Amino acid sequence: MQILVTGTTGNLGRSVIETLLKNIPAQNISAFVREEEKILELKAKGINVFRGDYDNVSTLETAMANVDTVLLISAGDQGNRLQQHRNIIDTAKKSGVKNIAYTSRAMKNRSTLAHQLMEEHFLTEDYIKASGLNYTIFRNTLYMDVLPLFVGKKVFETGIYQPAGDGKVAFALRKEMGEAMANVLSNEACENKTYKFTNNESYSFYDIAKALTTLSGKEVNYQPVDISAFQERMRPTGIPATMLQKVIEFNTDIKNGQEDETTNDLENKLGRKPTTLKEGLKTLFGL
């Protein structure tokens, strides 16, 4: 079995590679990377490394020669993400790859999404299913790792202000989702399954504020605000308008319950319970 992991130099890809190396021989792992400086680091681990990008089909063809399974780690939203995903899926089919896995998102209802870029994940899923390849879909919850960005560097002085209402998210650590994906890829056949990798419990920003208060000894409060008040508060920070809109859309989906779903899939594939909110925040904030 030869597994190719795309997007290997990102945090999720690194976690997948780290666990694959524990599960299968290094020579059975291939990595597809963009950055030249990462190649030697990965080759030193004994894995096969190919440089290229999702827009360059010829580099994808080279990387997929003699590959059985491709893990498509979703592209960033800076380019034409959907076309980039199609390039990988089409090349996999053309190259004789048997199986494809994809890192999607755990959202409840694609028809009512506020964050329309999330729809590209579902369109990619549709394209994979129509390709005829054996597939595994990993629908990942929102990373707990993004919470320091959401609540800001001055959270212990200012508290939390988000337009998320009482909405909850089954936050889980990115590293643990990468570990679980690697366990599935190295131990299971690709049988057209969809996994939802979430924590065992979902958390509101009230829960986050309470956990940060307990961990730091400083009173942290969460104040849900409407979108216009949030925009006014954020403008002086200099955040680009496009980024601010993404944050608002994320929060709107949270408020509408899109992220409030829990399963045992992550626990089952980790072989242990996922890190709780409190323990995760302790690490993420260095408390």
Tab-separated table of N, CA and C in Angstrom, residues 42-162:
chain	number	residue	atom	x	y	z
A	42	LEU	N	11.444	16.206	5.299
A	42	LEU	CA	10.568	15.055	5.121
A	42	LEU	C	11.337	13.841	4.591
A	43	LYS	N	12.272	14.087	3.676
A	43	LYS	CA	13.069	12.974	3.142
A	43	LYS	C	13.901	12.315	4.238
A	44	ALA	N	14.313	13.110	5.216
A	44	ALA	CA	15.115	12.566	6.316
A	44	ALA	C	14.334	11.538	7.125
A	45	LYS	N	13.010	11.589	7.032
A	45	LYS	CA	12.161	10.622	7.741
A	45	LYS	C	12.018	9.320	6.952
A	46	GLY	N	12.544	9.295	5.732
A	46	GLY	CA	12.499	8.086	4.925
A	46	GLY	C	11.307	7.979	3.998
A	47	ILE	N	10.514	9.039	3.909
A	47	ILE	CA	9.330	8.989	3.047
A	47	ILE	C	9.660	9.576	1.671
A	48	ASN	N	8.810	9.283	0.712
A	48	ASN	CA	8.976	9.808	-0.647
A	48	ASN	C	8.373	11.198	-0.713
A	49	VAL	N	9.108	12.148	-1.281
A	49	VAL	CA	8.643	13.535	-1.287
A	49	VAL	C	8.579	14.057	-2.720
A	50	PHE	N	7.470	14.714	-3.037
A	50	PHE	CA	7.265	15.302	-4.359
A	50	PHE	C	6.873	16.767	-4.181
A	51	ARG	N	7.506	17.612	-4.968
A	51	ARG	CA	7.191	19.036	-4.877
A	51	ARG	C	6.249	19.436	-6.005
A	52	GLY	N	5.256	20.241	-5.664
A	52	GLY	CA	4.318	20.730	-6.662
A	52	GLY	C	3.170	21.452	-5.991
A	53	ASP	N	2.134	21.751	-6.745
A	53	ASP	CA	0.957	22.390	-6.147
A	53	ASP	C	-0.307	21.890	-6.830
A	54	TYR	N	-1.428	22.233	-6.245
A	54	TYR	CA	-2.703	21.683	-6.696
A	54	TYR	C	-3.101	22.187	-8.091
A	55	ASP	N	-2.473	23.267	-8.546
A	55	ASP	CA	-2.790	23.800	-9.876
A	55	ASP	C	-1.955	23.145	-10.973
A	56	ASN	N	-0.884	22.472	-10.605
A	56	ASN	CA	0.061	21.916	-11.569
A	56	ASN	C	-0.197	20.422	-11.738
A	57	VAL	N	-0.940	20.073	-12.775
A	57	VAL	CA	-1.363	18.688	-12.968
A	57	VAL	C	-0.181	17.765	-13.219
A	58	SER	N	0.829	18.244	-13.926
A	58	SER	CA	1.968	17.367	-14.221
A	58	SER	C	2.687	16.944	-12.945
A	59	THR	N	2.781	17.842	-11.961
A	59	THR	CA	3.432	17.460	-10.704
A	59	THR	C	2.555	16.490	-9.922
A	60	LEU	N	1.246	16.637	-10.055
A	60	LEU	CA	0.334	15.696	-9.410
A	60	LEU	C	0.465	14.309	-10.033
A	61	GLU	N	0.590	14.260	-11.344
A	61	GLU	CA	0.737	12.972	-12.029
A	61	GLU	C	2.007	12.256	-11.583
A	62	THR	N	3.088	13.011	-11.444
A	62	THR	CA	4.347	12.413	-10.998
A	62	THR	C	4.202	11.836	-9.597
A	63	ALA	N	3.562	12.593	-8.724
A	63	ALA	CA	3.425	12.161	-7.330
A	63	ALA	C	2.520	10.947	-7.177
A	64	MET	N	1.556	10.801	-8.096
A	64	MET	CA	0.565	9.724	-7.947
A	64	MET	C	0.945	8.429	-8.641
A	65	ALA	N	2.083	8.381	-9.309
A	65	ALA	CA	2.505	7.138	-9.958
A	65	ALA	C	2.693	6.048	-8.901
A	66	ASN	N	2.052	4.900	-9.118
A	66	ASN	CA	2.163	3.735	-8.218
A	66	ASN	C	1.574	3.976	-6.820
A	67	VAL	N	0.667	4.926	-6.714
A	67	VAL	CA	0.005	5.229	-5.432
A	67	VAL	C	-1.342	4.518	-5.374
A	68	ASP	N	-1.654	3.926	-4.237
A	68	ASP	CA	-2.942	3.255	-4.034
A	68	ASP	C	-4.002	4.188	-3.465
A	69	THR	N	-3.573	5.035	-2.512
A	69	THR	CA	-4.517	5.888	-1.777
A	69	THR	C	-3.982	7.310	-1.715
A	70	VAL	N	-4.856	8.267	-1.986
A	70	VAL	CA	-4.506	9.688	-1.859
A	70	VAL	C	-5.340	10.307	-0.750
A	71	LEU	N	-4.686	10.990	0.174
A	71	LEU	CA	-5.399	11.826	1.140
A	71	LEU	C	-5.335	13.252	0.631
A	72	LEU	N	-6.469	13.777	0.213
A	72	LEU	CA	-6.576	15.156	-0.246
A	72	LEU	C	-6.894	16.037	0.956
A	73	ILE	N	-5.879	16.761	1.413
A	73	ILE	CA	-6.107	17.757	2.465
A	73	ILE	C	-6.565	19.033	1.774
A	74	SER	N	-7.726	19.521	2.150
A	74	SER	CA	-8.367	20.617	1.428
A	74	SER	C	-7.455	21.821	1.294
A	75	ALA	N	-7.548	22.464	0.142
A	75	ALA	CA	-6.733	23.639	-0.147
A	75	ALA	C	-7.234	24.839	0.633
A	76	GLY	N	-6.376	25.851	0.762
A	76	GLY	CA	-6.811	27.118	1.340
A	76	GLY	C	-7.749	27.828	0.380
A	77	ASP	N	-8.338	28.917	0.836
A	77	ASP	CA	-9.327	29.606	0.002
A	77	ASP	C	-8.742	30.786	-0.772
A	78	GLN	N	-7.396	30.821	-0.919
A	78	GLN	CA	-6.787	31.934	-1.634
A	78	GLN	C	-6.953	31.797	-3.149
A	79	GLY	N	-6.985	30.562	-3.646
A	79	GLY	CA	-7.118	30.337	-5.083
A	79	GLY	C	-8.474	29.740	-5.410
A	80	ASN	N	-8.539	29.076	-6.569
A	80	ASN	CA	-9.780	28.403	-6.971
A	80	ASN	C	-9.784	27.014	-6.339
A	81	ARG	N	-10.210	26.961	-5.101
A	81	ARG	CA	-10.111	25.737	-4.323
A	81	ARG	C	-10.850	24.577	-4.966
A	82	LEU	N	-12.041	24.807	-5.455
A	82	LEU	CA	-12.834	23.713	-6.017
A	82	LEU	C	-12.139	23.118	-7.244
A	83	GLN	N	-11.581	23.967	-8.095
A	83	GLN	CA	-10.871	23.455	-9.273
A	83	GLN	C	-9.610	22.710	-8.856
A	84	GLN	N	-8.926	23.201	-7.841
A	84	GLN	CA	-7.738	22.508	-7.350
A	84	GLN	C	-8.088	21.106	-6.853
A	85	HIS	N	-9.190	20.998	-6.137
A	85	HIS	CA	-9.637	19.691	-5.658
A	85	HIS	C	-9.981	18.772	-6.829
A	86	ARG	N	-10.634	19.323	-7.836
A	86	ARG	CA	-10.983	18.522	-9.007
A	86	ARG	C	-9.732	18.048	-9.744
A	87	ASN	N	-8.703	18.891	-9.770
A	87	ASN	CA	-7.437	18.486	-10.408
A	87	ASN	C	-6.882	17.223	-9.748
A	88	ILE	N	-6.933	17.197	-8.425
A	88	ILE	CA	-6.386	16.050	-7.690
A	88	ILE	C	-7.245	14.812	-7.911
A	89	ILE	N	-8.548	14.976	-7.846
A	89	ILE	CA	-9.455	13.836	-8.027
A	89	ILE	C	-9.338	13.286	-9.452
A	90	ASP	N	-9.327	14.166	-10.444
A	90	ASP	CA	-9.205	13.731	-11.834
A	90	ASP	C	-7.870	13.028	-12.083
A	91	THR	N	-6.801	13.592	-11.524
A	91	THR	CA	-5.480	12.993	-11.713
A	91	THR	C	-5.401	11.632	-11.030
A	92	ALA	N	-6.001	11.520	-9.876
A	92	ALA	CA	-6.017	10.230	-9.167
A	92	ALA	C	-6.699	9.161	-10.019
A	93	LYS	N	-7.830	9.506	-10.585
A	93	LYS	CA	-8.556	8.544	-11.419
A	93	LYS	C	-7.742	8.170	-12.654
A	94	LYS	N	-7.144	9.179	-13.285
A	94	LYS	CA	-6.344	8.953	-14.499
A	94	LYS	C	-5.108	8.106	-14.203
A	95	SER	N	-4.557	8.272	-12.991
A	95	SER	CA	-3.304	7.593	-12.631
A	95	SER	C	-3.502	6.187	-12.092
A	96	GLY	N	-4.735	5.748	-11.983
A	96	GLY	CA	-4.996	4.401	-11.493
A	96	GLY	C	-5.032	4.280	-9.984
A	97	VAL	N	-5.135	5.413	-9.288
A	97	VAL	CA	-5.297	5.384	-7.832
A	97	VAL	C	-6.641	4.724	-7.515
A	98	LYS	N	-6.658	3.874	-6.518
A	98	LYS	CA	-7.895	3.148	-6.193
A	98	LYS	C	-8.770	3.890	-5.178
A	99	ASN	N	-8.106	4.575	-4.232
A	99	ASN	CA	-8.832	5.141	-3.098
A	99	ASN	C	-8.489	6.611	-2.910
A	100	ILE	N	-9.483	7.393	-2.501
A	100	ILE	CA	-9.225	8.791	-2.170
A	100	ILE	C	-9.924	9.135	-0.866
A	101	ALA	N	-9.227	9.871	-0.025
A	101	ALA	CA	-9.798	10.366	1.230
A	101	ALA	C	-9.744	11.882	1.198
A	102	TYR	N	-10.670	12.520	1.886
A	102	TYR	CA	-10.775	13.982	1.810
A	102	TYR	C	-11.100	14.572	3.171
A	103	THR	N	-10.456	15.700	3.483
A	103	THR	CA	-10.712	16.398	4.746
A	103	THR	C	-11.795	17.451	4.527
A	104	SER	N	-13.010	17.099	4.881
A	104	SER	CA	-14.162	17.973	4.711
A	104	SER	C	-14.489	18.647	6.047
A	105	ARG	N	-15.705	19.156	6.166
A	105	ARG	CA	-16.105	19.872	7.382
A	105	ARG	C	-17.394	19.310	7.940
A	106	ALA	N	-17.477	19.254	9.260
A	106	ALA	CA	-18.660	18.738	9.954
A	106	ALA	C	-19.658	19.873	10.160
A	107	MET	N	-20.493	20.085	9.160
A	107	MET	CA	-21.551	21.089	9.242
A	107	MET	C	-22.893	20.362	9.115
A	108	LYS	N	-23.903	20.852	9.832
A	108	LYS	CA	-25.171	20.125	9.891
A	108	LYS	C	-25.978	20.179	8.597
A	109	ASN	N	-26.070	21.369	7.997
A	109	ASN	CA	-27.011	21.542	6.889
A	109	ASN	C	-26.404	22.438	5.819
A	110	ARG	N	-25.975	21.836	4.733
A	110	ARG	CA	-25.307	22.608	3.679
A	110	ARG	C	-26.223	23.635	3.024
A	111	SER	N	-27.536	23.439	3.097
A	111	SER	CA	-28.467	24.342	2.415
A	111	SER	C	-28.682	25.646	3.170
A	112	THR	N	-28.233	25.708	4.438
A	112	THR	CA	-28.466	26.931	5.224
A	112	THR	C	-27.167	27.545	5.741
A	113	LEU	N	-26.062	27.284	5.068
A	113	LEU	CA	-24.772	27.805	5.513
A	113	LEU	C	-24.668	29.310	5.316
A	114	ALA	N	-24.147	29.995	6.318
A	114	ALA	CA	-23.820	31.409	6.171
A	114	ALA	C	-22.456	31.569	5.515
A	115	HIS	N	-21.530	30.696	5.882
A	115	HIS	CA	-20.173	30.739	5.342
A	115	HIS	C	-20.146	29.918	4.053
A	116	GLN	N	-20.353	30.605	2.927
A	116	GLN	CA	-20.561	29.902	1.672
A	116	GLN	C	-19.328	29.144	1.185
A	117	LEU	N	-18.136	29.530	1.651
A	117	LEU	CA	-16.945	28.776	1.270
A	117	LEU	C	-17.009	27.339	1.776
A	118	MET	N	-17.793	27.111	2.840
A	118	MET	CA	-17.959	25.755	3.348
A	118	MET	C	-18.686	24.869	2.341
A	119	GLU	N	-19.494	25.470	1.477
A	119	GLU	CA	-20.211	24.689	0.462
A	119	GLU	C	-19.227	23.994	-0.482
A	120	GLU	N	-18.035	24.580	-0.655
A	120	GLU	CA	-17.042	23.965	-1.534
A	120	GLU	C	-16.614	22.586	-1.019
A	121	HIS	N	-16.657	22.407	0.281
A	121	HIS	CA	-16.355	21.082	0.835
A	121	HIS	C	-17.393	20.058	0.378
A	122	PHE	N	-18.651	20.435	0.429
A	122	PHE	CA	-19.713	19.512	0.016
A	122	PHE	C	-19.673	19.258	-1.487
A	123	LEU	N	-19.333	20.287	-2.266
A	123	LEU	CA	-19.210	20.102	-3.710
A	123	LEU	C	-18.049	19.171	-4.038
A	124	THR	N	-16.977	19.259	-3.253
A	124	THR	CA	-15.860	18.331	-3.432
A	124	THR	C	-16.285	16.908	-3.096
A	125	GLU	N	-17.031	16.753	-2.020
A	125	GLU	CA	-17.559	15.430	-1.677
A	125	GLU	C	-18.388	14.863	-2.834
A	126	ASP	N	-19.242	15.695	-3.399
A	126	ASP	CA	-20.085	15.263	-4.517
A	126	ASP	C	-19.222	14.791	-5.689
A	127	TYR	N	-18.171	15.536	-5.972
A	127	TYR	CA	-17.297	15.220	-7.110
A	127	TYR	C	-16.558	13.906	-6.871
A	128	ILE	N	-16.119	13.701	-5.634
A	128	ILE	CA	-15.442	12.444	-5.290
A	128	ILE	C	-16.388	11.260	-5.471
A	129	LYS	N	-17.600	11.390	-4.979
A	129	LYS	CA	-18.567	10.292	-5.075
A	129	LYS	C	-18.935	9.978	-6.525
A	130	ALA	N	-18.934	11.015	-7.368
A	130	ALA	CA	-19.257	10.818	-8.780
A	130	ALA	C	-18.078	10.254	-9.567
A	131	SER	N	-16.879	10.299	-8.984
A	131	SER	CA	-15.668	9.873	-9.699
A	131	SER	C	-15.568	8.367	-9.872
A	132	GLY	N	-16.228	7.631	-9.010
A	132	GLY	CA	-16.132	6.181	-9.051
A	132	GLY	C	-15.001	5.618	-8.219
A	133	LEU	N	-14.173	6.486	-7.640
A	133	LEU	CA	-13.104	6.033	-6.758
A	133	LEU	C	-13.688	5.575	-5.422
A	134	ASN	N	-13.036	4.599	-4.794
A	134	ASN	CA	-13.395	4.295	-3.407
A	134	ASN	C	-13.037	5.502	-2.561
A	135	TYR	N	-13.893	5.852	-1.610
A	135	TYR	CA	-13.619	7.080	-0.869
A	135	TYR	C	-13.805	6.905	0.634
A	136	THR	N	-13.119	7.780	1.359
A	136	THR	CA	-13.347	7.991	2.785
A	136	THR	C	-13.422	9.494	2.986
A	137	ILE	N	-14.506	9.954	3.564
A	137	ILE	CA	-14.672	11.384	3.844
A	137	ILE	C	-14.478	11.613	5.333
A	138	PHE	N	-13.578	12.523	5.662
A	138	PHE	CA	-13.378	12.928	7.050
A	138	PHE	C	-14.001	14.307	7.240
A	139	ARG	N	-15.152	14.352	7.890
A	139	ARG	CA	-15.775	15.649	8.188
A	139	ARG	C	-15.284	16.106	9.555
A	140	ASN	N	-14.422	17.088	9.532
A	140	ASN	CA	-13.767	17.547	10.755
A	140	ASN	C	-14.492	18.744	11.363
A	141	THR	N	-14.585	18.733	12.681
A	141	THR	CA	-15.173	19.867	13.384
A	141	THR	C	-14.212	21.054	13.363
A	142	LEU	N	-14.679	22.189	13.816
A	142	LEU	CA	-13.831	23.385	13.884
A	142	LEU	C	-12.692	23.140	14.860
A	143	TYR	N	-11.483	23.472	14.436
A	143	TYR	CA	-10.318	23.241	15.280
A	143	TYR	C	-10.383	24.039	16.576
A	144	MET	N	-10.125	23.370	17.675
A	144	MET	CA	-9.964	24.075	18.941
A	144	MET	C	-8.791	25.049	18.868
A	145	ASP	N	-7.839	24.716	18.012
A	145	ASP	CA	-6.625	25.515	17.859
A	145	ASP	C	-6.900	26.956	17.416
A	146	VAL	N	-8.076	27.224	16.821
A	146	VAL	CA	-8.358	28.583	16.340
A	146	VAL	C	-8.890	29.491	17.447
A	147	LEU	N	-9.179	28.931	18.613
A	147	LEU	CA	-9.799	29.753	19.658
A	147	LEU	C	-8.963	30.960	20.086
A	148	PRO	N	-7.631	30.834	20.210
A	148	PRO	CA	-6.860	32.042	20.541
A	148	PRO	C	-7.043	33.154	19.507
A	149	LEU	N	-7.245	32.795	18.245
A	149	LEU	CA	-7.488	33.806	17.213
A	149	LEU	C	-8.893	34.385	17.340
A	150	PHE	N	-9.855	33.522	17.652
A	150	PHE	CA	-11.234	33.980	17.791
A	150	PHE	C	-11.383	34.969	18.944
A	151	VAL	N	-10.829	34.638	20.088
A	151	VAL	CA	-11.084	35.449	21.287
A	151	VAL	C	-10.082	36.587	21.447
A	152	GLY	N	-8.960	36.532	20.737
A	152	GLY	CA	-8.004	37.641	20.749
A	152	GLY	C	-6.939	37.542	21.831
A	153	LYS	N	-5.855	38.258	21.604
A	153	LYS	CA	-4.701	38.220	22.505
A	153	LYS	C	-4.999	38.830	23.870
A	154	LYS	N	-5.972	39.747	23.936
A	154	LYS	CA	-6.262	40.455	25.180
A	154	LYS	C	-7.499	39.911	25.888
A	155	VAL	N	-7.792	38.633	25.640
A	155	VAL	CA	-9.025	38.059	26.178
A	155	VAL	C	-9.100	38.158	27.694
A	156	PHE	N	-7.951	38.086	28.393
A	156	PHE	CA	-7.976	38.115	29.858
A	156	PHE	C	-8.196	39.532	30.389
A	157	GLU	N	-8.046	40.528	29.542
A	157	GLU	CA	-8.334	41.905	29.934
A	157	GLU	C	-9.719	42.357	29.460
A	158	THR	N	-10.110	41.907	28.263
A	158	THR	CA	-11.330	42.447	27.646
A	158	THR	C	-12.513	41.494	27.669
A	159	GLY	N	-12.257	40.189	27.909
A	159	GLY	CA	-13.330	39.217	27.794
A	159	GLY	C	-13.552	38.821	26.347
A	160	ILE	N	-14.641	38.102	26.089
A	160	ILE	CA	-14.941	37.580	24.758
A	160	ILE	C	-16.164	38.284	24.189
A	161	TYR	N	-16.014	38.815	22.995
A	161	TYR	CA	-17.118	39.454	22.273
A	161	TYR	C	-17.244	38.772	20.920
A	162	GLN	N	-18.316	38.036	20.714
A	162	GLN	CA	-18.534	37.350	19.444
A	162	GLN	C	-20.021	37.386	19.103
